[in-house]
Amino acid sequence: MPQPDLTLTPAGPALAPRYSEHPRPGHRPASSPPPARRAAAPSRNPYLRLFDLPGTRAFTAGNLIARMPSGMFGVSAVIMIAGRYDSYALAGAVTATGMAAGALAAPWIARLVDRRGQARVAVPAAAYMALGQLLLLLCVHEKAPAWTLFLIAAATATSPNMGGMSRARWAHLLRDDPDALHTANAFEQAVDELCFMLGPVLAAFLASMLFPEAGTLVAATLLLGGALLLTAQRSTEPPIAPRTAAGSPLRTRGMVPLLAVFLATGAVFGSMEVVALAFVDGPVAGPVLALQAAGSCAAGLLYGRARRTARLRTCLAAMTVLMAMPLLAASTGSLLALAGGLLVAGMATAPTMLTGMGLVQRLTPASQLNEGMTLAVTALLAGVAAGSATGGWAADHAPFPAFGFLAPIAAAALALALCTATGVGRRARAQA
């Protein structure tokens, strides 16, 4: 039994009043400290935990807006030019010219971003790109000579690598947490797939429901607006690293072999797109092909929750196997089976790209991270162009309807052979 407390009073010692250890609701003695506010329990979802960091929601929103046009410009230009000039050949040639010029300009823009900061470079580059698209729109509307379209497409292809800038911010914020950085990279890859899946659909919808130039107009607006919103978030922008004499990231050991793997991997995507479109040859070709991006998006999100990452060689081996699914499905002649085959094949895309981009981040110095990732994207786009040409040839000269689906399998096998022969993944892990 506790001893009674005594206190001194004018009449002598007396029992001190005892206060209940469980006071009435709302009652707190004056001398008691205020109750501590309970901290919110961290989310168990690794993707939600990413956005507990200050500023991440704002820059992600801006980046998503700015990246959506990447899947819109090409389709919008084809619809706009073909409708006005009645020539898909001209539309395709102008679009290809813009892609080639953008691939050449992107590494230089990324180098400026690394040296001068995202805010100082991305906004002028995006504004110049948006202005060029508006000028192209006016020339098409007025049916200007064809050579002007090529000139504008080549001279204004200055769109900055928005995805690379977003990944650079995550790499800066999560530099001491590799597991969280893996999840962030998986999220970025899923965003890429989402933009390339929804962008063409949005462009085609705007062009059909409003007017042919609507897709280009909206894409230019989104690019500039998203770039402004992204670069306004200065608290998450990586600091400008001091200029070094390291030269181009191409001089980094293992970088060139890795870019060769990206080149072959891009051929997988380019050939699969053309071959699938040629095989379906109808209005449902777009939605069927979008299932490949949907499978990649889902697999990327699941892969981002994993605590361990696979080797690049393992991912490429899985891709080689899964790319056979559309061939087997197309051999049945069933459109539904082909849709399922593309969905399954797409599940190899995001894990492969996520692992490859992770290797780029390990190989590239922090002061050149944007340039390194942009070089990887450039190699990928060059592979897409080569794969598109190869897939088109295979579709035109096919001895049987499903013959063209051999092209992406061959490209995936080539990427696997290059990765195995050079050992680029093992070297990058050893350097890390």
PDB file of N, CA and C in Angstrom, residues 15-94:
ATOM      1  N   LEU A  15      -2.300  15.568   5.657  1.00  0.00           N
ATOM      2  CA  LEU A  15      -2.249  14.741   4.447  1.00  0.00           C
ATOM      3  C   LEU A  15      -2.367  15.639   3.209  1.00  0.00           C
ATOM      4  N   ALA A  16      -1.491  15.427   2.262  1.00  0.00           N
ATOM      5  CA  ALA A  16      -1.551  16.183   1.000  1.00  0.00           C
ATOM      6  C   ALA A  16      -2.640  15.599   0.116  1.00  0.00           C
ATOM      7  N   PRO A  17      -3.359  16.444  -0.589  1.00  0.00           N
ATOM      8  CA  PRO A  17      -4.402  15.915  -1.492  1.00  0.00           C
ATOM      9  C   PRO A  17      -3.779  15.068  -2.593  1.00  0.00           C
ATOM     10  N   ARG A  18      -4.413  13.980  -2.914  1.00  0.00           N
ATOM     11  CA  ARG A  18      -3.953  13.082  -3.967  1.00  0.00           C
ATOM     12  C   ARG A  18      -4.852  13.261  -5.183  1.00  0.00           C
ATOM     13  N   TYR A  19      -4.227  13.320  -6.337  1.00  0.00           N
ATOM     14  CA  TYR A  19      -4.953  13.498  -7.587  1.00  0.00           C
ATOM     15  C   TYR A  19      -5.021  12.172  -8.313  1.00  0.00           C
ATOM     16  N   SER A  20      -6.137  11.934  -8.890  1.00  0.00           N
ATOM     17  CA  SER A  20      -6.318  10.675  -9.602  1.00  0.00           C
ATOM     18  C   SER A  20      -5.313  10.564 -10.750  1.00  0.00           C
ATOM     19  N   GLU A  21      -4.759   9.355 -10.878  1.00  0.00           N
ATOM     20  CA  GLU A  21      -3.825   9.118 -11.986  1.00  0.00           C
ATOM     21  C   GLU A  21      -4.548   9.123 -13.342  1.00  0.00           C
ATOM     22  N   HIS A  22      -5.855   9.027 -13.322  1.00  0.00           N
ATOM     23  CA  HIS A  22      -6.652   9.057 -14.540  1.00  0.00           C
ATOM     24  C   HIS A  22      -7.631  10.212 -14.432  1.00  0.00           C
ATOM     25  N   PRO A  23      -7.208  11.421 -14.799  1.00  0.00           N
ATOM     26  CA  PRO A  23      -8.086  12.579 -14.635  1.00  0.00           C
ATOM     27  C   PRO A  23      -9.282  12.496 -15.568  1.00  0.00           C
ATOM     28  N   ARG A  24     -10.244  13.366 -15.254  1.00  0.00           N
ATOM     29  CA  ARG A  24     -11.441  13.419 -16.070  1.00  0.00           C
ATOM     30  C   ARG A  24     -11.080  13.825 -17.490  1.00  0.00           C
ATOM     31  N   PRO A  25     -11.861  13.381 -18.454  1.00  0.00           N
ATOM     32  CA  PRO A  25     -11.593  13.758 -19.835  1.00  0.00           C
ATOM     33  C   PRO A  25     -11.574  15.269 -19.992  1.00  0.00           C
ATOM     34  N   GLY A  26     -10.542  15.764 -20.637  1.00  0.00           N
ATOM     35  CA  GLY A  26     -10.428  17.196 -20.868  1.00  0.00           C
ATOM     36  C   GLY A  26      -9.771  17.941 -19.734  1.00  0.00           C
ATOM     37  N   HIS A  27      -9.536  17.279 -18.537  1.00  0.00           N
ATOM     38  CA  HIS A  27      -8.940  17.955 -17.396  1.00  0.00           C
ATOM     39  C   HIS A  27      -7.443  17.691 -17.396  1.00  0.00           C
ATOM     40  N   ARG A  28      -6.640  18.753 -17.236  1.00  0.00           N
ATOM     41  CA  ARG A  28      -5.198  18.620 -17.154  1.00  0.00           C
ATOM     42  C   ARG A  28      -4.688  19.603 -16.127  1.00  0.00           C
ATOM     43  N   PRO A  29      -3.934  19.138 -15.116  1.00  0.00           N
ATOM     44  CA  PRO A  29      -3.390  20.058 -14.118  1.00  0.00           C
ATOM     45  C   PRO A  29      -2.526  21.116 -14.793  1.00  0.00           C
ATOM     46  N   ALA A  30      -2.472  22.284 -14.163  1.00  0.00           N
ATOM     47  CA  ALA A  30      -1.737  23.402 -14.749  1.00  0.00           C
ATOM     48  C   ALA A  30      -0.265  23.090 -14.881  1.00  0.00           C
ATOM     49  N   SER A  31       0.280  22.295 -13.925  1.00  0.00           N
ATOM     50  CA  SER A  31       1.711  22.013 -13.940  1.00  0.00           C
ATOM     51  C   SER A  31       2.079  20.889 -14.893  1.00  0.00           C
ATOM     52  N   SER A  32       1.101  20.203 -15.433  1.00  0.00           N
ATOM     53  CA  SER A  32       1.394  19.068 -16.299  1.00  0.00           C
ATOM     54  C   SER A  32       1.788  19.567 -17.690  1.00  0.00           C
ATOM     55  N   PRO A  33       2.767  18.910 -18.317  1.00  0.00           N
ATOM     56  CA  PRO A  33       3.155  19.323 -19.673  1.00  0.00           C
ATOM     57  C   PRO A  33       2.075  18.951 -20.670  1.00  0.00           C
ATOM     58  N   PRO A  34       1.965  19.689 -21.765  1.00  0.00           N
ATOM     59  CA  PRO A  34       0.945  19.357 -22.774  1.00  0.00           C
ATOM     60  C   PRO A  34       1.223  17.997 -23.388  1.00  0.00           C
ATOM     61  N   PRO A  35       0.178  17.265 -23.714  1.00  0.00           N
ATOM     62  CA  PRO A  35       0.377  15.930 -24.283  1.00  0.00           C
ATOM     63  C   PRO A  35       1.099  16.018 -25.629  1.00  0.00           C
ATOM     64  N   ALA A  36       2.015  15.084 -25.833  1.00  0.00           N
ATOM     65  CA  ALA A  36       2.762  15.049 -27.091  1.00  0.00           C
ATOM     66  C   ALA A  36       1.853  14.579 -28.224  1.00  0.00           C
ATOM     67  N   ARG A  37       1.993  15.251 -29.374  1.00  0.00           N
ATOM     68  CA  ARG A  37       1.207  14.859 -30.529  1.00  0.00           C
ATOM     69  C   ARG A  37       1.772  13.577 -31.122  1.00  0.00           C
ATOM     70  N   ARG A  38       0.898  12.634 -31.357  1.00  0.00           N
ATOM     71  CA  ARG A  38       1.329  11.352 -31.882  1.00  0.00           C
ATOM     72  C   ARG A  38       1.753  11.511 -33.338  1.00  0.00           C
ATOM     73  N   ALA A  39       2.945  11.014 -33.638  1.00  0.00           N
ATOM     74  CA  ALA A  39       3.438  11.082 -35.018  1.00  0.00           C
ATOM     75  C   ALA A  39       2.687  10.072 -35.888  1.00  0.00           C
ATOM     76  N   ALA A  40       2.394  10.485 -37.091  1.00  0.00           N
ATOM     77  CA  ALA A  40       1.696   9.587 -38.002  1.00  0.00           C
ATOM     78  C   ALA A  40       2.589   8.409 -38.359  1.00  0.00           C
ATOM     79  N   ALA A  41       2.040   7.246 -38.304  1.00  0.00           N
ATOM     80  CA  ALA A  41       2.816   6.051 -38.620  1.00  0.00           C
ATOM     81  C   ALA A  41       3.182   6.066 -40.096  1.00  0.00           C
ATOM     82  N   PRO A  42       4.450   5.735 -40.422  1.00  0.00           N
ATOM     83  CA  PRO A  42       4.846   5.715 -41.829  1.00  0.00           C
ATOM     84  C   PRO A  42       4.082   4.647 -42.602  1.00  0.00           C
ATOM     85  N   SER A  43       3.804   4.955 -43.837  1.00  0.00           N
ATOM     86  CA  SER A  43       3.063   4.014 -44.668  1.00  0.00           C
ATOM     87  C   SER A  43       3.895   2.771 -44.927  1.00  0.00           C
ATOM     88  N   ARG A  44       3.235   1.640 -45.033  1.00  0.00           N
ATOM     89  CA  ARG A  44       3.934   0.392 -45.341  1.00  0.00           C
ATOM     90  C   ARG A  44       4.151   0.245 -46.837  1.00  0.00           C
ATOM     91  N   ASN A  45       3.450   1.044 -47.627  1.00  0.00           N
ATOM     92  CA  ASN A  45       3.618   1.007 -49.075  1.00  0.00           C
ATOM     93  C   ASN A  45       4.871   1.790 -49.451  1.00  0.00           C
ATOM     94  N   PRO A  46       5.859   1.157 -50.094  1.00  0.00           N
ATOM     95  CA  PRO A  46       7.105   1.879 -50.403  1.00  0.00           C
ATOM     96  C   PRO A  46       6.894   3.050 -51.349  1.00  0.00           C
ATOM     97  N   TYR A  47       5.893   2.979 -52.224  1.00  0.00           N
ATOM     98  CA  TYR A  47       5.646   4.090 -53.132  1.00  0.00           C
ATOM     99  C   TYR A  47       5.067   5.294 -52.390  1.00  0.00           C
ATOM    100  N   LEU A  48       4.205   5.046 -51.419  1.00  0.00           N
ATOM    101  CA  LEU A  48       3.660   6.155 -50.638  1.00  0.00           C
ATOM    102  C   LEU A  48       4.731   6.790 -49.772  1.00  0.00           C
ATOM    103  N   ARG A  49       5.686   5.991 -49.286  1.00  0.00           N
ATOM    104  CA  ARG A  49       6.756   6.549 -48.466  1.00  0.00           C
ATOM    105  C   ARG A  49       7.627   7.519 -49.257  1.00  0.00           C
ATOM    106  N   LEU A  50       7.728   7.312 -50.569  1.00  0.00           N
ATOM    107  CA  LEU A  50       8.523   8.236 -51.377  1.00  0.00           C
ATOM    108  C   LEU A  50       7.993   9.658 -51.273  1.00  0.00           C
ATOM    109  N   PHE A  51       6.677   9.787 -51.218  1.00  0.00           N
ATOM    110  CA  PHE A  51       6.077  11.107 -51.267  1.00  0.00           C
ATOM    111  C   PHE A  51       5.879  11.713 -49.884  1.00  0.00           C
ATOM    112  N   ASP A  52       6.450  11.077 -48.854  1.00  0.00           N
ATOM    113  CA  ASP A  52       6.524  11.716 -47.554  1.00  0.00           C
ATOM    114  C   ASP A  52       7.633  12.768 -47.523  1.00  0.00           C
ATOM    115  N   LEU A  53       8.564  12.686 -48.463  1.00  0.00           N
ATOM    116  CA  LEU A  53       9.649  13.663 -48.527  1.00  0.00           C
ATOM    117  C   LEU A  53       9.111  14.996 -49.028  1.00  0.00           C
ATOM    118  N   PRO A  54       9.496  16.089 -48.417  1.00  0.00           N
ATOM    119  CA  PRO A  54       8.975  17.403 -48.841  1.00  0.00           C
ATOM    120  C   PRO A  54       9.338  17.714 -50.290  1.00  0.00           C
ATOM    121  N   GLY A  55       8.371  18.204 -51.018  1.00  0.00           N
ATOM    122  CA  GLY A  55       8.592  18.657 -52.379  1.00  0.00           C
ATOM    123  C   GLY A  55       8.459  17.598 -53.451  1.00  0.00           C
ATOM    124  N   THR A  56       8.394  16.315 -53.065  1.00  0.00           N
ATOM    125  CA  THR A  56       8.379  15.258 -54.075  1.00  0.00           C
ATOM    126  C   THR A  56       7.055  15.211 -54.838  1.00  0.00           C
ATOM    127  N   ARG A  57       5.956  15.502 -54.177  1.00  0.00           N
ATOM    128  CA  ARG A  57       4.666  15.469 -54.868  1.00  0.00           C
ATOM    129  C   ARG A  57       4.587  16.554 -55.926  1.00  0.00           C
ATOM    130  N   ALA A  58       5.103  17.731 -55.605  1.00  0.00           N
ATOM    131  CA  ALA A  58       5.014  18.850 -56.547  1.00  0.00           C
ATOM    132  C   ALA A  58       5.873  18.607 -57.778  1.00  0.00           C
ATOM    133  N   PHE A  59       7.116  18.171 -57.590  1.00  0.00           N
ATOM    134  CA  PHE A  59       7.956  17.992 -58.767  1.00  0.00           C
ATOM    135  C   PHE A  59       7.509  16.782 -59.587  1.00  0.00           C
ATOM    136  N   THR A  60       6.920  15.777 -58.931  1.00  0.00           N
ATOM    137  CA  THR A  60       6.404  14.630 -59.674  1.00  0.00           C
ATOM    138  C   THR A  60       5.202  15.031 -60.530  1.00  0.00           C
ATOM    139  N   ALA A  61       4.331  15.870 -59.986  1.00  0.00           N
ATOM    140  CA  ALA A  61       3.170  16.331 -60.749  1.00  0.00           C
ATOM    141  C   ALA A  61       3.611  17.129 -61.977  1.00  0.00           C
ATOM    142  N   GLY A  62       4.557  18.051 -61.779  1.00  0.00           N
ATOM    143  CA  GLY A  62       5.049  18.829 -62.904  1.00  0.00           C
ATOM    144  C   GLY A  62       5.731  17.974 -63.941  1.00  0.00           C
ATOM    145  N   ASN A  63       6.494  16.989 -63.482  1.00  0.00           N
ATOM    146  CA  ASN A  63       7.204  16.128 -64.417  1.00  0.00           C
ATOM    147  C   ASN A  63       6.240  15.256 -65.210  1.00  0.00           C
ATOM    148  N   LEU A  64       5.183  14.779 -64.561  1.00  0.00           N
ATOM    149  CA  LEU A  64       4.186  13.967 -65.262  1.00  0.00           C
ATOM    150  C   LEU A  64       3.508  14.771 -66.355  1.00  0.00           C
ATOM    151  N   ILE A  65       3.188  16.013 -66.079  1.00  0.00           N
ATOM    152  CA  ILE A  65       2.562  16.869 -67.092  1.00  0.00           C
ATOM    153  C   ILE A  65       3.514  17.100 -68.258  1.00  0.00           C
ATOM    154  N   ALA A  66       4.788  17.346 -67.941  1.00  0.00           N
ATOM    155  CA  ALA A  66       5.759  17.647 -68.992  1.00  0.00           C
ATOM    156  C   ALA A  66       6.126  16.417 -69.809  1.00  0.00           C
ATOM    157  N   ARG A  67       5.972  15.223 -69.251  1.00  0.00           N
ATOM    158  CA  ARG A  67       6.336  14.006 -69.978  1.00  0.00           C
ATOM    159  C   ARG A  67       5.208  13.455 -70.839  1.00  0.00           C
ATOM    160  N   MET A  68       3.980  13.829 -70.570  1.00  0.00           N
ATOM    161  CA  MET A  68       2.874  13.332 -71.361  1.00  0.00           C
ATOM    162  C   MET A  68       3.030  13.645 -72.853  1.00  0.00           C
ATOM    163  N   PRO A  69       3.539  14.844 -73.233  1.00  0.00           N
ATOM    164  CA  PRO A  69       3.697  15.126 -74.671  1.00  0.00           C
ATOM    165  C   PRO A  69       4.666  14.200 -75.392  1.00  0.00           C
ATOM    166  N   SER A  70       5.533  13.496 -74.666  1.00  0.00           N
ATOM    167  CA  SER A  70       6.466  12.591 -75.335  1.00  0.00           C
ATOM    168  C   SER A  70       5.734  11.513 -76.126  1.00  0.00           C
ATOM    169  N   GLY A  71       4.558  11.143 -75.688  1.00  0.00           N
ATOM    170  CA  GLY A  71       3.756  10.172 -76.417  1.00  0.00           C
ATOM    171  C   GLY A  71       2.716  10.803 -77.323  1.00  0.00           C
ATOM    172  N   MET A  72       2.696  12.139 -77.388  1.00  0.00           N
ATOM    173  CA  MET A  72       1.680  12.842 -78.162  1.00  0.00           C
ATOM    174  C   MET A  72       2.221  13.477 -79.439  1.00  0.00           C
ATOM    175  N   PHE A  73       3.452  14.005 -79.388  1.00  0.00           N
ATOM    176  CA  PHE A  73       3.956  14.792 -80.514  1.00  0.00           C
ATOM    177  C   PHE A  73       3.987  13.997 -81.817  1.00  0.00           C
ATOM    178  N   GLY A  74       4.499  12.761 -81.765  1.00  0.00           N
ATOM    179  CA  GLY A  74       4.625  11.975 -82.986  1.00  0.00           C
ATOM    180  C   GLY A  74       3.291  11.681 -83.633  1.00  0.00           C
ATOM    181  N   VAL A  75       2.342  11.173 -82.842  1.00  0.00           N
ATOM    182  CA  VAL A  75       1.017  10.844 -83.374  1.00  0.00           C
ATOM    183  C   VAL A  75       0.301  12.106 -83.843  1.00  0.00           C
ATOM    184  N   SER A  76       0.425  13.185 -83.080  1.00  0.00           N
ATOM    185  CA  SER A  76      -0.229  14.440 -83.460  1.00  0.00           C
ATOM    186  C   SER A  76       0.303  14.951 -84.789  1.00  0.00           C
ATOM    187  N   ALA A  77       1.635  14.879 -84.977  1.00  0.00           N
ATOM    188  CA  ALA A  77       2.227  15.361 -86.226  1.00  0.00           C
ATOM    189  C   ALA A  77       1.768  14.518 -87.413  1.00  0.00           C
ATOM    190  N   VAL A  78       1.720  13.209 -87.226  1.00  0.00           N
ATOM    191  CA  VAL A  78       1.289  12.336 -88.325  1.00  0.00           C
ATOM    192  C   VAL A  78      -0.151  12.642 -88.723  1.00  0.00           C
ATOM    193  N   ILE A  79      -1.048  12.768 -87.743  1.00  0.00           N
ATOM    194  CA  ILE A  79      -2.458  13.052 -88.036  1.00  0.00           C
ATOM    195  C   ILE A  79      -2.596  14.416 -88.698  1.00  0.00           C
ATOM    196  N   MET A  80      -1.883  15.389 -88.167  1.00  0.00           N
ATOM    197  CA  MET A  80      -1.996  16.761 -88.661  1.00  0.00           C
ATOM    198  C   MET A  80      -1.457  16.892 -90.088  1.00  0.00           C
ATOM    199  N   ILE A  81      -0.273  16.349 -90.339  1.00  0.00           N
ATOM    200  CA  ILE A  81       0.357  16.492 -91.657  1.00  0.00           C
ATOM    201  C   ILE A  81      -0.347  15.625 -92.697  1.00  0.00           C
ATOM    202  N   ALA A  82      -0.646  14.381 -92.339  1.00  0.00           N
ATOM    203  CA  ALA A  82      -1.309  13.491 -93.298  1.00  0.00           C
ATOM    204  C   ALA A  82      -2.685  14.014 -93.678  1.00  0.00           C
ATOM    205  N   GLY A  83      -3.394  14.610 -92.736  1.00  0.00           N
ATOM    206  CA  GLY A  83      -4.709  15.142 -93.040  1.00  0.00           C
ATOM    207  C   GLY A  83      -4.665  16.344 -93.955  1.00  0.00           C
ATOM    208  N   ARG A  84      -3.622  17.149 -93.850  1.00  0.00           N
ATOM    209  CA  ARG A  84      -3.538  18.367 -94.657  1.00  0.00           C
ATOM    210  C   ARG A  84      -2.880  18.120 -96.011  1.00  0.00           C
ATOM    211  N   TYR A  85      -1.838  17.270 -96.015  1.00  0.00           N
ATOM    212  CA  TYR A  85      -1.080  17.038 -97.250  1.00  0.00           C
ATOM    213  C   TYR A  85      -1.459  15.728 -97.937  1.00  0.00           C
ATOM    214  N   ASP A  86      -2.304  14.954 -97.295  1.00  0.00           N
ATOM    215  CA  ASP A  86      -2.757  13.676 -97.858  1.00  0.00           C
ATOM    216  C   ASP A  86      -1.569  12.770 -98.198  1.00  0.00           C
ATOM    217  N   SER A  87      -0.615  12.687 -97.264  1.00  0.00           N
ATOM    218  CA  SER A  87       0.575  11.878 -97.497  1.00  0.00           C
ATOM    219  C   SER A  87       1.106  11.377 -96.155  1.00  0.00           C
ATOM    220  N   TYR A  88       0.938  10.084 -95.906  1.00  0.00           N
ATOM    221  CA  TYR A  88       1.516   9.494 -94.704  1.00  0.00           C
ATOM    222  C   TYR A  88       3.029   9.382 -94.831  1.00  0.00           C
ATOM    223  N   ALA A  89       3.523   9.267 -96.061  1.00  0.00           N
ATOM    224  CA  ALA A  89       4.971   9.206 -96.254  1.00  0.00           C
ATOM    225  C   ALA A  89       5.625  10.508 -95.801  1.00  0.00           C
ATOM    226  N   LEU A  90       5.041  11.643 -96.175  1.00  0.00           N
ATOM    227  CA  LEU A  90       5.567  12.933 -95.736  1.00  0.00           C
ATOM    228  C   LEU A  90       5.457  13.078 -94.227  1.00  0.00           C
ATOM    229  N   ALA A  91       4.327  12.674 -93.670  1.00  0.00           N
ATOM    230  CA  ALA A  91       4.141  12.778 -92.224  1.00  0.00           C
ATOM    231  C   ALA A  91       5.171  11.939 -91.472  1.00  0.00           C
ATOM    232  N   GLY A  92       5.394  10.720 -91.950  1.00  0.00           N
ATOM    233  CA  GLY A  92       6.376   9.870 -91.293  1.00  0.00           C
ATOM    234  C   GLY A  92       7.788  10.401 -91.429  1.00  0.00           C
ATOM    235  N   ALA A  93       8.125  10.953 -92.587  1.00  0.00           N
ATOM    236  CA  ALA A  93       9.468  11.481 -92.802  1.00  0.00           C
ATOM    237  C   ALA A  93       9.732  12.703 -91.923  1.00  0.00           C
ATOM    238  N   VAL A  94       8.756  13.590 -91.802  1.00  0.00           N
ATOM    239  CA  VAL A  94       8.920  14.771 -90.952  1.00  0.00           C
ATOM    240  C   VAL A  94       9.072  14.361 -89.490  1.00  0.00           C
TER     241      VAL A  94
END
